[in-house]
């Protein structure tokens, strides 16, 4: 076996398909978001970032930066161990309490990332609940898929947001058998919203736990930014609310909130939690500051909604097709990996606009896209520049194809 040749051949296949992932070498500019310095071929240029998950720009907020630097100076950089062995810091406890209050749950538990919070929680629950069956939305995130897979529990994948299909699958099992229904509130690629109330109705009818991934909604929607469940008045009906600290809250990390018993169970049985060095205290302090700020400030959310609406209006007026969504995510479908990569490269090289191509397996083949995510800090001038650049790039790519 020629191992290196195998690796090289696999990578070449990705490159031939246009799916090879190039990392943009960016240096975010504190206090100047969404600007960043892009380094390429020993050159530097200032660019405007249009695809960040720091939806509200909280990664640059003075309160967040101050909290992080103050605690780093006082407590040091790292936690010093796992949560069980010397690694539970006071800021971890404060953050978990704050998150539980945000979602109106009894308790919370933080993880090093949103990926880990999904994978560790679902694998622990589905593996340990006797004869558990998991029902997972077709468009769920890779972390959810892997958590279910690692549990080795029986699973069914229901068609995306399809209440009738989920009912059909649930009806095949006795009411007393353990079940978990897993779905997201806002889906990151199409920006659509799950029928949360209907899923909760099915959970009540068939005696299932509900697990919702709110990573693209926390901080953004609902009272105090507590997510789509809160916006729809459904916090009390969902058993486990999972979220991230790395998107609207602008830092890094993941969490779950639920009943005290379930949280304690995950804390005690989830390997991905037990055997991982805990979140650095400065990160926990920064996340805490961000959550607290957004619980008491609507300014960022209101400005964000205005910016998103303006982008959609101007894209529509310019005749640039995008998937209509009720949320802040604006997908522009190019339909092939090569076209999407060309668009991204031209936007960056010719217009100083960074929008990363999204390809398979993140989205299905033929649905390759640029995923535009406005923030409160994108100005009307930046929006006009984006629309002009997109129109130019779209025309050039599809005119080239036609020729």
C-alpha positions as a Markdown table, in Angstrom:
| # | Residue | x | y | z |
|---|---|---|---|---|
| 1 | Unk | 0.0 | 0.0 | 0.0 |
| 2 | Unk | 1.4 | 3.3 | -1.1 |
| 3 | Unk | -0.2 | 5.5 | 1.6 |
| 4 | Unk | 1.1 | 8.9 | 0.4 |
| 5 | Unk | -0.1 | 8.1 | -3.2 |
| 6 | Unk | -3.5 | 7.2 | -1.8 |
| 7 | Unk | -3.8 | 10.5 | 0.0 |
| 8 | Unk | -2.6 | 12.5 | -3.0 |
| 9 | Unk | -5.0 | 10.7 | -5.4 |
| 10 | Unk | -8.0 | 11.4 | -3.1 |
| 11 | Unk | -7.0 | 15.1 | -2.9 |
| 12 | Unk | -6.6 | 15.3 | -6.6 |
| 13 | Unk | -10.1 | 14.0 | -7.1 |
| 14 | Unk | -11.4 | 16.8 | -4.9 |
| 15 | Unk | -9.4 | 19.3 | -6.9 |
| 16 | Unk | -10.7 | 17.9 | -10.2 |
| 17 | Unk | -14.3 | 18.3 | -9.0 |
| 18 | Unk | -13.7 | 21.8 | -7.7 |
| 19 | Unk | -14.4 | 20.6 | -4.2 |
| 20 | Unk | -11.0 | 21.0 | -2.7 |
| 21 | Unk | -11.2 | 23.4 | 0.3 |
| 22 | Unk | -8.8 | 26.3 | 0.2 |
| 23 | Unk | -8.5 | 28.2 | 3.5 |
| 24 | Unk | -8.5 | 32.0 | 3.3 |
| 25 | Unk | -5.7 | 33.3 | 5.4 |
| 26 | Unk | -7.5 | 36.1 | 7.3 |
| 27 | Unk | -6.8 | 38.3 | 10.2 |
| 28 | Unk | -9.9 | 39.8 | 11.6 |
| 29 | Unk | -9.7 | 43.5 | 12.6 |
| 30 | Unk | -10.9 | 44.2 | 16.1 |
| 31 | Unk | -13.3 | 47.1 | 16.2 |
| 32 | Unk | -13.4 | 47.1 | 12.4 |
| 33 | Unk | -15.6 | 44.1 | 11.7 |
| 34 | Unk | -16.5 | 43.0 | 9.0 |
| 35 | Unk | -13.1 | 44.0 | 7.7 |
| 36 | Unk | -10.2 | 41.6 | 7.7 |
| 37 | Unk | -6.7 | 41.4 | 6.3 |
| 38 | Unk | -6.4 | 38.7 | 3.7 |
| 39 | Unk | -2.9 | 37.3 | 3.0 |
| 40 | Unk | -2.3 | 35.5 | -0.3 |
| 41 | Unk | 0.9 | 35.0 | -2.3 |
| 42 | Unk | 2.9 | 37.1 | 0.0 |
| 43 | Unk | 0.5 | 40.0 | -0.5 |
| 44 | Unk | -1.9 | 41.7 | 2.0 |
| 45 | Unk | -5.2 | 43.3 | 1.1 |
| 46 | Unk | -8.1 | 44.5 | 3.2 |
| 47 | Unk | -11.4 | 42.7 | 2.5 |
| 48 | Unk | -15.0 | 42.7 | 3.6 |
| 49 | Unk | -16.1 | 39.4 | 5.0 |
| 50 | Unk | -19.7 | 38.4 | 4.0 |
| 51 | Unk | -19.8 | 34.8 | 5.2 |
| 52 | Unk | -18.9 | 34.9 | 8.9 |
| 53 | Unk | -20.9 | 33.1 | 11.6 |
| 54 | Unk | -20.2 | 36.0 | 14.0 |
| 55 | Unk | -23.7 | 37.2 | 13.0 |
| 56 | Unk | -23.9 | 40.1 | 15.4 |
| 57 | Unk | -20.2 | 41.1 | 15.5 |
| 58 | Unk | -20.0 | 40.2 | 19.2 |
| 59 | Unk | -16.4 | 38.8 | 18.7 |
| 60 | Unk | -15.2 | 42.5 | 18.7 |
| 61 | Unk | -17.5 | 43.9 | 21.4 |
| 62 | Unk | -15.6 | 45.8 | 24.0 |
| 63 | Unk | -17.3 | 44.0 | 26.9 |
| 64 | Unk | -16.4 | 40.6 | 25.4 |
| 65 | Unk | -12.8 | 41.5 | 24.8 |
| 66 | Unk | -12.4 | 43.1 | 28.2 |
| 67 | Unk | -13.9 | 40.1 | 30.0 |
| 68 | Unk | -11.5 | 37.8 | 28.1 |
| 69 | Unk | -8.4 | 39.8 | 28.8 |
| 70 | Unk | -9.2 | 40.5 | 32.4 |
| 71 | Unk | -9.7 | 36.9 | 33.2 |
| 72 | Unk | -6.7 | 35.8 | 31.2 |
| 73 | Unk | -4.6 | 38.2 | 33.3 |
| 74 | Unk | -6.1 | 37.0 | 36.6 |
| 75 | Unk | -6.7 | 33.3 | 36.0 |
| 76 | Unk | -4.3 | 32.4 | 33.2 |
| 77 | Unk | -4.8 | 31.1 | 29.7 |
| 78 | Unk | -6.0 | 27.5 | 30.2 |
| 79 | Unk | -8.3 | 25.6 | 32.5 |
| 80 | Unk | -5.6 | 23.2 | 33.7 |
| 81 | Unk | -7.6 | 19.9 | 33.3 |
| 82 | Unk | -10.8 | 18.2 | 32.6 |
| 83 | Unk | -13.9 | 19.4 | 34.4 |
| 84 | Unk | -13.6 | 16.5 | 36.8 |
| 85 | Unk | -9.9 | 17.0 | 37.5 |
| 86 | Unk | -9.1 | 20.6 | 38.5 |
| 87 | Unk | -10.7 | 22.1 | 35.4 |
| 88 | Unk | -14.0 | 23.5 | 36.6 |
| 89 | Unk | -13.5 | 27.2 | 36.9 |
| 90 | Unk | -15.9 | 29.7 | 38.5 |
| 91 | Unk | -16.7 | 31.2 | 35.1 |
| 92 | Unk | -17.8 | 27.8 | 33.8 |
| 93 | Unk | -20.3 | 27.6 | 36.6 |
| 94 | Unk | -21.5 | 31.2 | 36.0 |
| 95 | Unk | -21.9 | 30.6 | 32.3 |
| 96 | Unk | -23.8 | 27.3 | 32.7 |
| 97 | Unk | -26.2 | 29.1 | 35.1 |
| 98 | Unk | -26.7 | 32.0 | 32.7 |
| 99 | Unk | -27.4 | 29.7 | 29.8 |
| 100 | Unk | -30.0 | 27.7 | 31.8 |
| 101 | Unk | -31.7 | 30.9 | 32.7 |
| 102 | Unk | -31.6 | 32.1 | 29.0 |
| 103 | Unk | -33.5 | 29.0 | 27.9 |
| 104 | Unk | -35.7 | 28.7 | 31.0 |
| 105 | Unk | -34.3 | 25.3 | 31.9 |
| 106 | Unk | -33.1 | 23.9 | 35.2 |
| 107 | Unk | -29.5 | 23.4 | 34.3 |
| 108 | Unk | -26.9 | 23.8 | 31.6 |
| 109 | Unk | -23.6 | 22.2 | 30.5 |
| 110 | Unk | -20.9 | 23.7 | 28.4 |
| 111 | Unk | -18.6 | 21.9 | 25.9 |
| 112 | Unk | -15.5 | 22.9 | 23.9 |
| 113 | Unk | -17.6 | 23.3 | 20.7 |
| 114 | Unk | -21.1 | 23.0 | 19.3 |
| 115 | Unk | -19.9 | 19.9 | 17.5 |
| 116 | Unk | -18.9 | 18.2 | 20.7 |
| 117 | Unk | -22.1 | 19.2 | 22.5 |
| 118 | Unk | -24.2 | 17.5 | 19.8 |
| 119 | Unk | -22.0 | 14.4 | 19.4 |
| 120 | Unk | -21.3 | 13.8 | 23.1 |
| 121 | Unk | -24.9 | 14.4 | 24.3 |
| 122 | Unk | -26.6 | 12.3 | 21.6 |
| 123 | Unk | -24.2 | 9.4 | 21.7 |
| 124 | Unk | -24.5 | 9.2 | 25.6 |
| 125 | Unk | -28.3 | 9.4 | 25.6 |
| 126 | Unk | -29.0 | 7.1 | 22.7 |
| 127 | Unk | -26.4 | 4.5 | 23.8 |
| 128 | Unk | -27.7 | 4.4 | 27.4 |
| 129 | Unk | -31.5 | 4.7 | 27.1 |
| 130 | Unk | -32.7 | 1.1 | 26.8 |
| 131 | Unk | -33.7 | 0.0 | 23.2 |
| 132 | Unk | -33.6 | 3.7 | 22.2 |
| 133 | Unk | -34.6 | 4.6 | 18.7 |
| 134 | Unk | -33.5 | 8.0 | 17.2 |
| 135 | Unk | -35.4 | 9.9 | 14.6 |
| 136 | Unk | -33.2 | 12.5 | 12.8 |
| 137 | Unk | -34.1 | 15.1 | 10.2 |
| 138 | Unk | -32.4 | 14.5 | 6.9 |
| 139 | Unk | -30.7 | 17.9 | 6.9 |
| 140 | Unk | -29.2 | 17.6 | 10.4 |
| 141 | Unk | -25.6 | 18.7 | 11.0 |
| 142 | Unk | -22.7 | 16.3 | 10.7 |
| 143 | Unk | -22.2 | 16.5 | 14.5 |
| 144 | Unk | -25.7 | 15.2 | 15.1 |
| 145 | Unk | -25.3 | 12.4 | 12.5 |
| 146 | Unk | -22.0 | 11.3 | 14.1 |
| 147 | Unk | -23.4 | 11.4 | 17.6 |
| 148 | Unk | -26.3 | 9.1 | 16.6 |
| 149 | Unk | -23.9 | 6.8 | 14.6 |
| 150 | Unk | -21.5 | 6.5 | 17.5 |
| 151 | Unk | -24.3 | 5.5 | 19.9 |
| 152 | Unk | -25.0 | 2.4 | 17.7 |
| 153 | Unk | -28.7 | 2.9 | 18.5 |
| 154 | Unk | -31.4 | 2.1 | 16.0 |
| 155 | Unk | -32.1 | 5.2 | 13.9 |
| 156 | Unk | -34.5 | 6.5 | 11.2 |
| 157 | Unk | -33.9 | 9.6 | 9.0 |
| 158 | Unk | -37.1 | 11.4 | 8.2 |
| 159 | Unk | -37.6 | 13.7 | 5.2 |
| 160 | Unk | -36.6 | 17.3 | 5.9 |
| 161 | Unk | -39.2 | 19.1 | 8.0 |
| 162 | Unk | -41.7 | 16.4 | 7.1 |
| 163 | Unk | -44.2 | 16.0 | 10.0 |
| 164 | Unk | -46.2 | 13.3 | 8.2 |
| 165 | Unk | -43.1 | 11.1 | 7.5 |
| 166 | Unk | -41.9 | 11.5 | 11.1 |
| 167 | Unk | -45.4 | 10.4 | 12.3 |
| 168 | Unk | -45.3 | 7.4 | 10.1 |
| 169 | Unk | -41.9 | 6.3 | 11.5 |
| 170 | Unk | -42.8 | 6.9 | 15.1 |
| 171 | Unk | -46.1 | 4.9 | 14.8 |
| 172 | Unk | -44.0 | 1.8 | 14.2 |
| 173 | Unk | -42.9 | 1.6 | 17.8 |
| 174 | Unk | -44.7 | 1.1 | 21.1 |
| 175 | Unk | -45.3 | 4.2 | 23.2 |
| 176 | Unk | -43.2 | 2.9 | 26.1 |
| 177 | Unk | -40.0 | 2.4 | 24.0 |
| 178 | Unk | -37.4 | 5.1 | 24.4 |
| 179 | Unk | -37.3 | 7.6 | 21.5 |
| 180 | Unk | -35.4 | 10.8 | 20.7 |
| 181 | Unk | -36.5 | 13.2 | 17.9 |
| 182 | Unk | -33.6 | 15.3 | 16.8 |
| 183 | Unk | -33.9 | 18.5 | 14.6 |
| 184 | Unk | -32.5 | 22.0 | 14.2 |
| 185 | Unk | -34.5 | 25.2 | 14.5 |
| 186 | Unk | -32.8 | 27.2 | 11.8 |
| 187 | Unk | -30.9 | 25.2 | 9.1 |
| 188 | Unk | -27.6 | 26.8 | 8.2 |
| 189 | Unk | -27.5 | 26.2 | 4.5 |
| 190 | Unk | -31.1 | 27.0 | 3.3 |
| 191 | Unk | -32.0 | 29.3 | 6.2 |
| 192 | Unk | -35.4 | 27.5 | 6.7 |
| 193 | Unk | -37.1 | 26.9 | 10.1 |
| 194 | Unk | -38.3 | 23.6 | 11.5 |
| 195 | Unk | -42.0 | 23.0 | 12.4 |
| 196 | Unk | -41.1 | 22.9 | 16.1 |
| 197 | Unk | -44.6 | 22.9 | 17.5 |
| 198 | Unk | -45.7 | 20.0 | 15.3 |
| 199 | Unk | -42.6 | 18.0 | 16.2 |
| 200 | Unk | -43.4 | 18.6 | 19.9 |
| 201 | Unk | -47.0 | 17.4 | 19.3 |
| 202 | Unk | -45.6 | 14.2 | 17.9 |
| 203 | Unk | -43.2 | 13.8 | 20.9 |
| 204 | Unk | -46.1 | 14.2 | 23.3 |
| 205 | Unk | -48.2 | 11.7 | 21.3 |
| 206 | Unk | -45.5 | 9.0 | 21.0 |
| 207 | Unk | -43.7 | 9.6 | 24.3 |
| 208 | Unk | -40.4 | 10.8 | 22.8 |
| 209 | Unk | -37.7 | 13.2 | 24.0 |
| 210 | Unk | -37.0 | 16.2 | 21.8 |
| 211 | Unk | -33.5 | 17.5 | 21.0 |
| 212 | Unk | -33.2 | 20.8 | 19.1 |
| 213 | Unk | -30.1 | 22.3 | 17.7 |
| 214 | Unk | -30.5 | 26.1 | 18.0 |
| 215 | Unk | -26.9 | 27.1 | 17.0 |
| 216 | Unk | -28.0 | 29.4 | 14.2 |
| 217 | Unk | -30.8 | 31.0 | 16.3 |
| 218 | Unk | -29.4 | 31.6 | 19.8 |
| 219 | Unk | -28.6 | 35.3 | 20.3 |
| 220 | Unk | -30.6 | 36.1 | 17.1 |
| 221 | Unk | -34.3 | 35.4 | 17.8 |
| 222 | Unk | -36.7 | 35.3 | 20.6 |
| 223 | Unk | -36.9 | 37.2 | 23.9 |
| 224 | Unk | -33.4 | 38.1 | 25.1 |
| 225 | Unk | -32.0 | 36.3 | 22.1 |
| 226 | Unk | -32.8 | 32.9 | 23.5 |
| 227 | Unk | -33.6 | 31.3 | 20.1 |
| 228 | Unk | -36.4 | 30.2 | 17.9 |
| 229 | Unk | -38.1 | 28.1 | 20.6 |
| 230 | Unk | -38.4 | 31.2 | 22.7 |
| 231 | Unk | -39.7 | 33.3 | 19.7 |
| 232 | Unk | -42.4 | 30.7 | 19.2 |
| 233 | Unk | -43.1 | 30.2 | 23.0 |
| 234 | Unk | -42.0 | 26.6 | 22.9 |
| 235 | Unk | -39.0 | 26.5 | 25.4 |
| 236 | Unk | -41.1 | 24.5 | 27.9 |
| 237 | Unk | -42.0 | 21.9 | 25.2 |
| 238 | Unk | -38.5 | 21.0 | 24.1 |
| 239 | Unk | -36.6 | 18.7 | 26.4 |
| 240 | Unk | -33.0 | 19.5 | 25.3 |
| 241 | Unk | -32.0 | 22.8 | 23.8 |
| 242 | Unk | -28.5 | 22.8 | 22.3 |
| 243 | Unk | -26.6 | 25.9 | 21.3 |
| 244 | Unk | -23.3 | 27.4 | 20.4 |
| 245 | Unk | -21.2 | 30.3 | 21.8 |
| 246 | Unk | -19.3 | 30.6 | 18.5 |
| 247 | Unk | -21.9 | 32.2 | 16.2 |
| 248 | Unk | -24.1 | 35.1 | 17.4 |
| 249 | Unk | -22.3 | 35.1 | 20.7 |
| 250 | Unk | -19.0 | 35.6 | 18.9 |
| 251 | Unk | -16.7 | 33.4 | 20.9 |
| 252 | Unk | -16.4 | 29.6 | 20.8 |
| 253 | Unk | -17.9 | 26.6 | 22.6 |
| 254 | Unk | -21.2 | 24.7 | 22.8 |
| 255 | Unk | -23.8 | 23.8 | 25.4 |
| 256 | Unk | -27.0 | 22.0 | 26.2 |
| 257 | Unk | -29.7 | 23.1 | 28.6 |
| 258 | Unk | -32.4 | 20.7 | 30.1 |
| 259 | Unk | -33.6 | 19.3 | 33.3 |
| 260 | Unk | -31.2 | 18.9 | 36.2 |
| 261 | Unk | -31.4 | 15.1 | 36.0 |
| 262 | Unk | -30.6 | 14.9 | 32.3 |
| 263 | Unk | -27.8 | 17.4 | 32.5 |
| 264 | Unk | -26.2 | 15.5 | 35.4 |
| 265 | Unk | -26.7 | 12.3 | 33.4 |
| 266 | Unk | -24.8 | 13.7 | 30.4 |
| 267 | Unk | -22.1 | 15.1 | 32.6 |
| 268 | Unk | -21.6 | 11.7 | 34.1 |
| 269 | Unk | -21.8 | 9.5 | 31.0 |
| 270 | Unk | -20.7 | 11.5 | 28.0 |
| 271 | Unk | -17.1 | 10.6 | 27.0 |
| 272 | Unk | -16.8 | 13.7 | 24.9 |
| 273 | Unk | -17.4 | 15.8 | 28.0 |
| 274 | Unk | -15.6 | 13.7 | 30.6 |
| 275 | Unk | -12.3 | 13.2 | 28.9 |
| 276 | Unk | -11.8 | 16.6 | 27.3 |
| 277 | Unk | -9.8 | 19.5 | 28.8 |
| 278 | Unk | -12.3 | 22.1 | 29.7 |
| 279 | Unk | -13.0 | 25.4 | 28.1 |
| 280 | Unk | -10.3 | 28.1 | 28.9 |
| 281 | Unk | -11.6 | 30.4 | 31.7 |
| 282 | Unk | -11.0 | 33.6 | 29.6 |
| 283 | Unk | -13.2 | 32.1 | 26.8 |
| 284 | Unk | -15.9 | 31.2 | 29.3 |
| 285 | Unk | -15.8 | 34.8 | 30.7 |
| 286 | Unk | -16.0 | 36.3 | 27.2 |
| 287 | Unk | -19.0 | 34.1 | 26.3 |
| 288 | Unk | -20.7 | 35.0 | 29.6 |
| 289 | Unk | -20.2 | 38.7 | 28.9 |
| 290 | Unk | -21.7 | 38.2 | 25.4 |
| 291 | Unk | -24.7 | 36.3 | 26.6 |
| 292 | Unk | -25.4 | 38.8 | 29.3 |
| 293 | Unk | -25.1 | 41.7 | 26.9 |
| 294 | Unk | -27.4 | 40.2 | 24.3 |
| 295 | Unk | -30.0 | 39.3 | 27.0 |
| 296 | Unk | -30.4 | 43.0 | 27.8 |
| 297 | Unk | -29.7 | 44.6 | 24.4 |
| 298 | Unk | -31.9 | 44.5 | 21.3 |
| 299 | Unk | -29.9 | 47.0 | 19.5 |
| 300 | Unk | -27.7 | 44.5 | 17.6 |
| 301 | Unk | -30.7 | 42.3 | 16.7 |
| 302 | Unk | -32.8 | 45.2 | 15.4 |
| 303 | Unk | -29.9 | 46.6 | 13.3 |
| 304 | Unk | -29.2 | 43.1 | 12.0 |
| 305 | Unk | -32.8 | 42.6 | 10.8 |
| 306 | Unk | -32.6 | 45.9 | 9.0 |
| 307 | Unk | -29.4 | 45.0 | 7.3 |
| 308 | Unk | -30.6 | 41.6 | 6.2 |
| 309 | Unk | -33.8 | 43.1 | 4.8 |
| 310 | Unk | -31.8 | 45.7 | 2.9 |
| 311 | Unk | -29.5 | 43.0 | 1.4 |
| 312 | Unk | -32.5 | 41.0 | 0.2 |
| 313 | Unk | -34.2 | 44.1 | -1.3 |
| 314 | Unk | -31.1 | 45.1 | -3.2 |
| 315 | Unk | -30.3 | 41.6 | -4.5 |
| 316 | Unk | -33.9 | 41.3 | -5.7 |
| 317 | Unk | -33.7 | 44.7 | -7.4 |
| 318 | Unk | -30.5 | 43.6 | -9.2 |
| 319 | Unk | -32.0 | 40.4 | -10.4 |
| 320 | Unk | -29.6 | 38.2 | -8.4 |
| 321 | Unk | -31.4 | 34.9 | -7.6 |
| 322 | Unk | -31.2 | 33.7 | -4.0 |
| 323 | Unk | -33.2 | 31.3 | -1.9 |
| 324 | Unk | -36.0 | 33.2 | -0.1 |
| 325 | Unk | -35.8 | 32.6 | 3.6 |
| 326 | Unk | -37.4 | 34.0 | 6.8 |
| 327 | Unk | -34.0 | 34.2 | 8.5 |
| 328 | Unk | -30.7 | 36.0 | 8.2 |
| 329 | Unk | -29.1 | 33.3 | 5.9 |
| 330 | Unk | -29.0 | 34.2 | 2.2 |
| 331 | Unk | -28.0 | 31.3 | -0.1 |
| 332 | Unk | -27.0 | 32.2 | -3.6 |
| 333 | Unk | -27.0 | 28.9 | -5.7 |
| 334 | Unk | -24.4 | 28.6 | -8.4 |
| 335 | Unk | -25.2 | 24.9 | -9.1 |
| 336 | Unk | -21.7 | 23.5 | -9.5 |
| 337 | Unk | -18.5 | 23.4 | -7.4 |
| 338 | Unk | -16.4 | 24.9 | -10.2 |
| 339 | Unk | -18.8 | 27.9 | -10.8 |
| 340 | Unk | -19.0 | 28.5 | -7.0 |
| 341 | Unk | -15.2 | 28.4 | -6.7 |
| 342 | Unk | -14.8 | 30.8 | -9.6 |
| 343 | Unk | -17.4 | 33.2 | -8.1 |
| 344 | Unk | -15.6 | 33.2 | -4.7 |
| 345 | Unk | -12.2 | 33.7 | -6.3 |
| 346 | Unk | -13.4 | 36.6 | -8.5 |
| 347 | Unk | -15.1 | 38.3 | -5.6 |
| 348 | Unk | -12.0 | 38.1 | -3.5 |
| 349 | Unk | -9.4 | 39.0 | -6.2 |
| 350 | Unk | -11.3 | 41.6 | -8.1 |
| 351 | Unk | -13.6 | 43.2 | -5.5 |
| 352 | Unk | -12.1 | 42.6 | -2.1 |
| 353 | Unk | -15.1 | 40.6 | -1.0 |
| 354 | Unk | -14.8 | 37.3 | 0.9 |
| 355 | Unk | -17.6 | 34.7 | 0.5 |
| 356 | Unk | -16.5 | 31.1 | 0.9 |
| 357 | Unk | -17.8 | 28.5 | -1.6 |
| 358 | Unk | -20.0 | 25.9 | 0.0 |
| 359 | Unk | -19.8 | 22.5 | -1.7 |
| 360 | Unk | -20.7 | 18.8 | -1.3 |
| 361 | Unk | -20.9 | 17.2 | 1.3 |
| 362 | Unk | -22.0 | 20.3 | 3.2 |
| 363 | Unk | -24.7 | 20.7 | 0.5 |
| 364 | Unk | -25.9 | 18.3 | -2.2 |
| 365 | Unk | -24.2 | 18.2 | -5.5 |
| 366 | Unk | -25.8 | 20.7 | -7.9 |
| 367 | Unk | -26.7 | 23.0 | -4.9 |
| 368 | Unk | -23.3 | 24.5 | -4.5 |
| 369 | Unk | -23.6 | 28.1 | -3.2 |
| 370 | Unk | -22.3 | 31.2 | -1.6 |
| 371 | Unk | -23.9 | 31.7 | 1.8 |
| 372 | Unk | -24.2 | 35.4 | 2.5 |
| 373 | Unk | -24.6 | 36.4 | 6.2 |
| 374 | Unk | -25.1 | 40.1 | 6.8 |
| 375 | Unk | -24.2 | 41.6 | 10.2 |
| 376 | Unk | -25.3 | 44.9 | 11.9 |
| 377 | Unk | -21.9 | 46.3 | 10.8 |
| 378 | Unk | -22.3 | 45.9 | 7.1 |
| 379 | Unk | -23.0 | 49.4 | 5.8 |
| 380 | Unk | -25.2 | 50.3 | 2.8 |
| 381 | Unk | -22.1 | 51.2 | 0.9 |
| 382 | Unk | -20.8 | 47.7 | 1.5 |
| 383 | Unk | -24.1 | 46.2 | 0.5 |
| 384 | Unk | -24.1 | 48.2 | -2.8 |
| 385 | Unk | -20.5 | 47.0 | -3.4 |
| 386 | Unk | -21.5 | 43.4 | -2.8 |
| 387 | Unk | -24.6 | 43.5 | -5.1 |
| 388 | Unk | -22.5 | 45.2 | -7.9 |
| 389 | Unk | -19.8 | 42.6 | -7.5 |
| 390 | Unk | -22.2 | 39.6 | -7.4 |
| 391 | Unk | -24.0 | 40.9 | -10.5 |
| 392 | Unk | -20.7 | 41.2 | -12.4 |
| 393 | Unk | -19.4 | 37.8 | -11.3 |
| 394 | Unk | -22.8 | 36.1 | -12.0 |
| 395 | Unk | -22.9 | 37.5 | -15.5 |
| 396 | Unk | -19.3 | 36.7 | -16.3 |
| 397 | Unk | -19.5 | 33.1 | -15.1 |
| 398 | Unk | -22.8 | 32.2 | -16.8 |
| 399 | Unk | -21.9 | 34.2 | -20.0 |
| 400 | Unk | -18.7 | 32.1 | -20.1 |
| 401 | Unk | -20.7 | 29.0 | -19.8 |
| 402 | Unk | -23.1 | 30.0 | -22.5 |
| 403 | Unk | -20.2 | 30.8 | -24.8 |
